[in-house]
Each structure stands twice: as C-alpha cells, then as structure tokens.
Amino acid sequence: MPLIRTELADCIGWIAFDNYAKRNVLSAPLIAEVLAALDSFRKESVRAVIVRSAVQEKVWSAGHDVEELPKADLDPLPYDDPLEQLLRAVKDFPAPVIAMVQGSVCGGACDLVMACDMVFGDETCSFAITPAKIGLPYNLAGFLNFMSRLPLAVVKEMFFTAEP
C-alpha cells in the first residue's frame, strides 16, 4: 500500500503524505517513495512541487520514525540517513519545492519544511522540535538549517522548549 499519493497537473507535481495511521511519520519506506516521486518530477521538468498531507487532520507529519534512529552515542542523523537524503534532494531540486502545511509538524518534519523553498500554512499549523522531550540530541546539520531560515530567538525557543 503506497504511503504517499502523487499527481502531476499543469506542470505542478503534488506529493501528499498518506499514512495517517502512523501520523505520516518520515519512515525509510515513505521517504523512498518521496525520493522516487521527486526523481519522476525532475524527469517531467515540473515547474514546482507541492508537499502536503493527503488528509486535513491534526498532524502534517510526526517527524522522523524514532524506531529507525541510530543507537545511542552515534550521530543522531548520519549523512546517509534516509531523512538526510530527502533533505538534500529537496534542497537540490531544480524547481521550487513548496510545503503546504495543515496541522502539527514535529521533529524531522520541521527539517523537511525548512528545506523547502517556500512554506504556506493555515491557522492549524504548528511546529515543534520534539527530540528534546525524549532525550535525543538534534543533529548539527538540522540545527544549522533552522539557524539559516529563522531568527535566533525563535530557534532557541523551539529547541529549548520542544513546545509548538
């Protein structure tokens, strides 16, 4: 069963997370499907890609699949981690990648949103860096990604409080 839905219409590629039973967690299988969709859209020379949730629920994405995180004492998100590969693919995509956010965005999904060229959110959207709540360090690349996109005070509040 696919974890995402894709559509190509009027030179716009659409990627919709469709695994709400698991809160659209960014698991390796879901990320593999998104990477394949981006590759397909690249070949079609789309003018933009929109990333969204397939249903209007309370959660856009719960973030990185914690069951797939490396063991303690290792880099929390090494270079070859599927999420890191996705972030690089989004940043390197030749057309704008737009996050269309409804509901909450947690942990690694915040990284994905920050990697996008533009972000549009409705009144229900909220963002939380939640690894601190479960005692996990945040990876340096992700932290620097936030530092380059948001004011320092906002970054500190997000990382220190883990609150939306």
PDB file of C-alpha atoms in Angstrom:
ATOM      1  CA  MET A   1       0.000   0.000   0.000  1.00  0.00           C
ATOM      2  CA  PRO A   2       1.524   3.346  -1.014  1.00  0.00           C
ATOM      3  CA  LEU A   3       2.485   5.762   1.756  1.00  0.00           C
ATOM      4  CA  ILE A   4       2.155   8.823  -0.471  1.00  0.00           C
ATOM      5  CA  ARG A   5      -0.058   9.996  -3.298  1.00  0.00           C
ATOM      6  CA  THR A   6       1.390  11.789  -6.284  1.00  0.00           C
ATOM      7  CA  GLU A   7      -0.167  13.826  -9.028  1.00  0.00           C
ATOM      8  CA  LEU A   8       1.130  15.813 -11.973  1.00  0.00           C
ATOM      9  CA  ALA A   9      -1.183  18.564 -13.201  1.00  0.00           C
ATOM     10  CA  ASP A  10      -0.394  21.713 -15.181  1.00  0.00           C
ATOM     11  CA  CYS A  11       3.378  21.207 -14.758  1.00  0.00           C
ATOM     12  CA  ILE A  12       2.973  21.069 -10.955  1.00  0.00           C
ATOM     13  CA  GLY A  13       3.980  17.946  -9.056  1.00  0.00           C
ATOM     14  CA  TRP A  14       1.990  17.090  -5.948  1.00  0.00           C
ATOM     15  CA  ILE A  15       3.244  14.819  -3.164  1.00  0.00           C
ATOM     16  CA  ALA A  16       0.739  14.022  -0.417  1.00  0.00           C
ATOM     17  CA  PHE A  17       1.706  12.021   2.662  1.00  0.00           C
ATOM     18  CA  ASP A  18      -0.901   9.279   3.023  1.00  0.00           C
ATOM     19  CA  ASN A  19      -0.018   7.264   6.107  1.00  0.00           C
ATOM     20  CA  TYR A  20      -2.162   8.983   8.679  1.00  0.00           C
ATOM     21  CA  ALA A  21      -2.498   5.799  10.752  1.00  0.00           C
ATOM     22  CA  LYS A  22       1.173   6.398  11.643  1.00  0.00           C
ATOM     23  CA  ARG A  23       0.820  10.194  11.612  1.00  0.00           C
ATOM     24  CA  ASN A  24       2.726  10.448   8.320  1.00  0.00           C
ATOM     25  CA  VAL A  25       5.944   9.539  10.109  1.00  0.00           C
ATOM     26  CA  LEU A  26       9.009  10.002   7.899  1.00  0.00           C
ATOM     27  CA  SER A  27       9.970   6.334   7.735  1.00  0.00           C
ATOM     28  CA  ALA A  28      12.519   4.944   5.281  1.00  0.00           C
ATOM     29  CA  PRO A  29       9.763   3.460   3.051  1.00  0.00           C
ATOM     30  CA  LEU A  30       7.817   6.747   2.916  1.00  0.00           C
ATOM     31  CA  ILE A  31      10.999   8.689   2.183  1.00  0.00           C
ATOM     32  CA  ALA A  32      11.909   6.227  -0.593  1.00  0.00           C
ATOM     33  CA  GLU A  33       8.537   6.921  -2.216  1.00  0.00           C
ATOM     34  CA  VAL A  34       9.038  10.694  -1.934  1.00  0.00           C
ATOM     35  CA  LEU A  35      12.530  10.434  -3.446  1.00  0.00           C
ATOM     36  CA  ALA A  36      11.142   8.377  -6.339  1.00  0.00           C
ATOM     37  CA  ALA A  37       8.394  10.964  -6.875  1.00  0.00           C
ATOM     38  CA  LEU A  38      10.931  13.797  -6.908  1.00  0.00           C
ATOM     39  CA  ASP A  39      13.022  11.891  -9.440  1.00  0.00           C
ATOM     40  CA  SER A  40       9.960  11.359 -11.624  1.00  0.00           C
ATOM     41  CA  PHE A  41       9.008  15.035 -11.382  1.00  0.00           C
ATOM     42  CA  ARG A  42      12.572  16.040 -12.263  1.00  0.00           C
ATOM     43  CA  LYS A  43      12.347  13.958 -15.454  1.00  0.00           C
ATOM     44  CA  GLU A  44       8.991  15.606 -16.267  1.00  0.00           C
ATOM     45  CA  SER A  45      10.580  19.068 -15.812  1.00  0.00           C
ATOM     46  CA  VAL A  46       7.861  20.250 -13.448  1.00  0.00           C
ATOM     47  CA  ARG A  47       7.765  23.936 -12.575  1.00  0.00           C
ATOM     48  CA  ALA A  48       7.116  23.327  -8.864  1.00  0.00           C
ATOM     49  CA  VAL A  49       6.458  20.552  -6.357  1.00  0.00           C
ATOM     50  CA  ILE A  50       3.960  20.888  -3.526  1.00  0.00           C
ATOM     51  CA  VAL A  51       4.370  18.655  -0.468  1.00  0.00           C
ATOM     52  CA  ARG A  52       1.301  18.233   1.724  1.00  0.00           C
ATOM     53  CA  SER A  53      -0.692  15.784   3.800  1.00  0.00           C
ATOM     54  CA  ALA A  54      -3.313  13.762   1.935  1.00  0.00           C
ATOM     55  CA  VAL A  55      -5.980  14.462   4.533  1.00  0.00           C
ATOM     56  CA  GLN A  56      -6.779  17.519   6.592  1.00  0.00           C
ATOM     57  CA  GLU A  57      -6.013  16.119  10.010  1.00  0.00           C
ATOM     58  CA  LYS A  58      -4.305  17.389  13.129  1.00  0.00           C
ATOM     59  CA  VAL A  59      -0.845  16.152  12.091  1.00  0.00           C
ATOM     60  CA  TRP A  60       1.017  17.035   8.880  1.00  0.00           C
ATOM     61  CA  SER A  61       3.884  14.742   9.924  1.00  0.00           C
ATOM     62  CA  ALA A  62       5.093  13.394  13.262  1.00  0.00           C
ATOM     63  CA  GLY A  63       8.693  13.602  12.036  1.00  0.00           C
ATOM     64  CA  HIS A  64      11.441  11.020  11.807  1.00  0.00           C
ATOM     65  CA  ASP A  65      10.451   7.456  12.647  1.00  0.00           C
ATOM     66  CA  VAL A  66      12.019   7.061  16.113  1.00  0.00           C
ATOM     67  CA  GLU A  67      12.230   3.294  15.605  1.00  0.00           C
ATOM     68  CA  GLU A  68      14.711   3.961  12.792  1.00  0.00           C
ATOM     69  CA  LEU A  69      17.009   6.328  14.700  1.00  0.00           C
ATOM     70  CA  PRO A  70      20.583   5.123  15.276  1.00  0.00           C
ATOM     71  CA  LYS A  71      21.629   3.707  18.620  1.00  0.00           C
ATOM     72  CA  ALA A  72      22.868   5.958  21.422  1.00  0.00           C
ATOM     73  CA  ASP A  73      26.342   7.519  21.197  1.00  0.00           C
ATOM     74  CA  LEU A  74      26.100   7.851  17.419  1.00  0.00           C
ATOM     75  CA  ASP A  75      25.295  10.855  15.260  1.00  0.00           C
ATOM     76  CA  PRO A  76      21.516  11.223  15.611  1.00  0.00           C
ATOM     77  CA  LEU A  77      21.153  11.620  11.850  1.00  0.00           C
ATOM     78  CA  PRO A  78      24.192  10.496   9.832  1.00  0.00           C
ATOM     79  CA  TYR A  79      24.826  11.696   6.270  1.00  0.00           C
ATOM     80  CA  ASP A  80      23.412   8.513   4.706  1.00  0.00           C
ATOM     81  CA  ASP A  81      20.193   8.521   6.771  1.00  0.00           C
ATOM     82  CA  PRO A  82      17.104   8.496   4.510  1.00  0.00           C
ATOM     83  CA  LEU A  83      15.825  11.763   6.008  1.00  0.00           C
ATOM     84  CA  GLU A  84      19.144  13.479   5.294  1.00  0.00           C
ATOM     85  CA  GLN A  85      18.979  12.161   1.723  1.00  0.00           C
ATOM     86  CA  LEU A  86      15.463  13.591   1.377  1.00  0.00           C
ATOM     87  CA  LEU A  87      16.516  16.986   2.722  1.00  0.00           C
ATOM     88  CA  ARG A  88      19.368  17.169   0.206  1.00  0.00           C
ATOM     89  CA  ALA A  89      17.042  16.103  -2.627  1.00  0.00           C
ATOM     90  CA  VAL A  90      14.553  18.841  -1.721  1.00  0.00           C
ATOM     91  CA  LYS A  91      17.267  21.499  -1.482  1.00  0.00           C
ATOM     92  CA  ASP A  92      18.818  20.392  -4.788  1.00  0.00           C
ATOM     93  CA  PHE A  93      15.555  20.086  -6.721  1.00  0.00           C
ATOM     94  CA  PRO A  94      15.708  22.276  -9.859  1.00  0.00           C
ATOM     95  CA  ALA A  95      12.244  23.801  -9.309  1.00  0.00           C
ATOM     96  CA  PRO A  96      10.688  25.327  -6.181  1.00  0.00           C
ATOM     97  CA  VAL A  97       9.528  22.837  -3.557  1.00  0.00           C
ATOM     98  CA  ILE A  98       6.642  24.224  -1.525  1.00  0.00           C
ATOM     99  CA  ALA A  99       5.414  22.883   1.820  1.00  0.00           C
ATOM    100  CA  MET A 100       1.645  23.239   2.236  1.00  0.00           C
ATOM    101  CA  VAL A 101       1.155  22.712   5.961  1.00  0.00           C
ATOM    102  CA  GLN A 102      -2.029  21.897   7.831  1.00  0.00           C
ATOM    103  CA  GLY A 103      -1.775  20.612  11.396  1.00  0.00           C
ATOM    104  CA  SER A 104       1.277  19.950  13.522  1.00  0.00           C
ATOM    105  CA  VAL A 105       4.780  19.374  12.239  1.00  0.00           C
ATOM    106  CA  CYS A 106       7.186  17.646  14.617  1.00  0.00           C
ATOM    107  CA  GLY A 107      10.899  16.874  14.798  1.00  0.00           C
ATOM    108  CA  GLY A 108      12.425  15.840  11.491  1.00  0.00           C
ATOM    109  CA  ALA A 109       9.356  17.001   9.586  1.00  0.00           C
ATOM    110  CA  CYS A 110      10.270  20.538  10.678  1.00  0.00           C
ATOM    111  CA  ASP A 111      13.609  19.946   8.948  1.00  0.00           C
ATOM    112  CA  LEU A 112      11.758  18.943   5.799  1.00  0.00           C
ATOM    113  CA  VAL A 113       9.621  22.080   5.909  1.00  0.00           C
ATOM    114  CA  MET A 114      12.725  24.242   6.468  1.00  0.00           C
ATOM    115  CA  ALA A 115      14.412  22.587   3.466  1.00  0.00           C
ATOM    116  CA  CYS A 116      11.558  23.675   1.189  1.00  0.00           C
ATOM    117  CA  ASP A 117      11.824  26.867  -0.831  1.00  0.00           C
ATOM    118  CA  MET A 118       8.509  28.218   0.453  1.00  0.00           C
ATOM    119  CA  VAL A 119       6.127  27.319   3.257  1.00  0.00           C
ATOM    120  CA  PHE A 120       2.415  28.027   3.379  1.00  0.00           C
ATOM    121  CA  GLY A 121       0.466  27.127   6.489  1.00  0.00           C
ATOM    122  CA  ASP A 122      -3.103  27.536   7.592  1.00  0.00           C
ATOM    123  CA  GLU A 123      -4.356  28.563  11.034  1.00  0.00           C
ATOM    124  CA  THR A 124      -3.992  24.975  12.327  1.00  0.00           C
ATOM    125  CA  CYS A 125      -0.279  24.600  11.647  1.00  0.00           C
ATOM    126  CA  SER A 126       2.255  24.414  14.468  1.00  0.00           C
ATOM    127  CA  PHE A 127       5.891  23.389  14.642  1.00  0.00           C
ATOM    128  CA  ALA A 128       7.712  21.582  17.456  1.00  0.00           C
ATOM    129  CA  ILE A 129      11.238  20.232  17.784  1.00  0.00           C
ATOM    130  CA  THR A 130      10.318  17.239  19.918  1.00  0.00           C
ATOM    131  CA  PRO A 131      13.528  15.154  20.230  1.00  0.00           C
ATOM    132  CA  ALA A 132      14.373  17.063  23.418  1.00  0.00           C
ATOM    133  CA  LYS A 133      11.252  15.610  25.036  1.00  0.00           C
ATOM    134  CA  ILE A 134      12.600  12.080  24.629  1.00  0.00           C
ATOM    135  CA  GLY A 135      16.220  12.910  25.444  1.00  0.00           C
ATOM    136  CA  LEU A 136      17.594  12.832  21.916  1.00  0.00           C
ATOM    137  CA  PRO A 137      20.209  15.289  20.680  1.00  0.00           C
ATOM    138  CA  TYR A 138      19.411  17.141  17.466  1.00  0.00           C
ATOM    139  CA  ASN A 139      21.796  16.713  14.574  1.00  0.00           C
ATOM    140  CA  LEU A 140      24.061  19.645  13.742  1.00  0.00           C
ATOM    141  CA  ALA A 141      23.014  19.871  10.081  1.00  0.00           C
ATOM    142  CA  GLY A 142      19.372  20.186  11.093  1.00  0.00           C
ATOM    143  CA  PHE A 143      20.172  22.814  13.697  1.00  0.00           C
ATOM    144  CA  LEU A 144      22.151  24.852  11.158  1.00  0.00           C
ATOM    145  CA  ASN A 145      19.277  24.530   8.687  1.00  0.00           C
ATOM    146  CA  PHE A 146      16.997  26.232  11.221  1.00  0.00           C
ATOM    147  CA  MET A 147      19.613  28.874  12.012  1.00  0.00           C
ATOM    148  CA  SER A 148      19.777  29.855   8.354  1.00  0.00           C
ATOM    149  CA  ARG A 149      15.998  30.219   7.991  1.00  0.00           C
ATOM    150  CA  LEU A 150      14.658  31.565  11.298  1.00  0.00           C
ATOM    151  CA  PRO A 151      15.589  34.263  13.822  1.00  0.00           C
ATOM    152  CA  LEU A 152      17.877  33.021  16.602  1.00  0.00           C
ATOM    153  CA  ALA A 153      15.280  33.700  19.316  1.00  0.00           C
ATOM    154  CA  VAL A 154      12.724  31.510  17.523  1.00  0.00           C
ATOM    155  CA  VAL A 155      15.262  28.702  17.031  1.00  0.00           C
ATOM    156  CA  LYS A 156      16.215  28.785  20.717  1.00  0.00           C
ATOM    157  CA  GLU A 157      12.582  28.683  21.810  1.00  0.00           C
ATOM    158  CA  MET A 158      11.819  25.746  19.507  1.00  0.00           C
ATOM    159  CA  PHE A 159      14.856  23.695  20.543  1.00  0.00           C
ATOM    160  CA  PHE A 160      14.860  24.504  24.264  1.00  0.00           C
ATOM    161  CA  THR A 161      11.148  24.124  24.969  1.00  0.00           C
ATOM    162  CA  ALA A 162      10.062  21.445  22.461  1.00  0.00           C
ATOM    163  CA  GLU A 163       6.685  23.184  22.505  1.00  0.00           C
ATOM    164  CA  PRO A 164       4.637  24.035  19.398  1.00  0.00           C
TER     165      PRO A 164
END
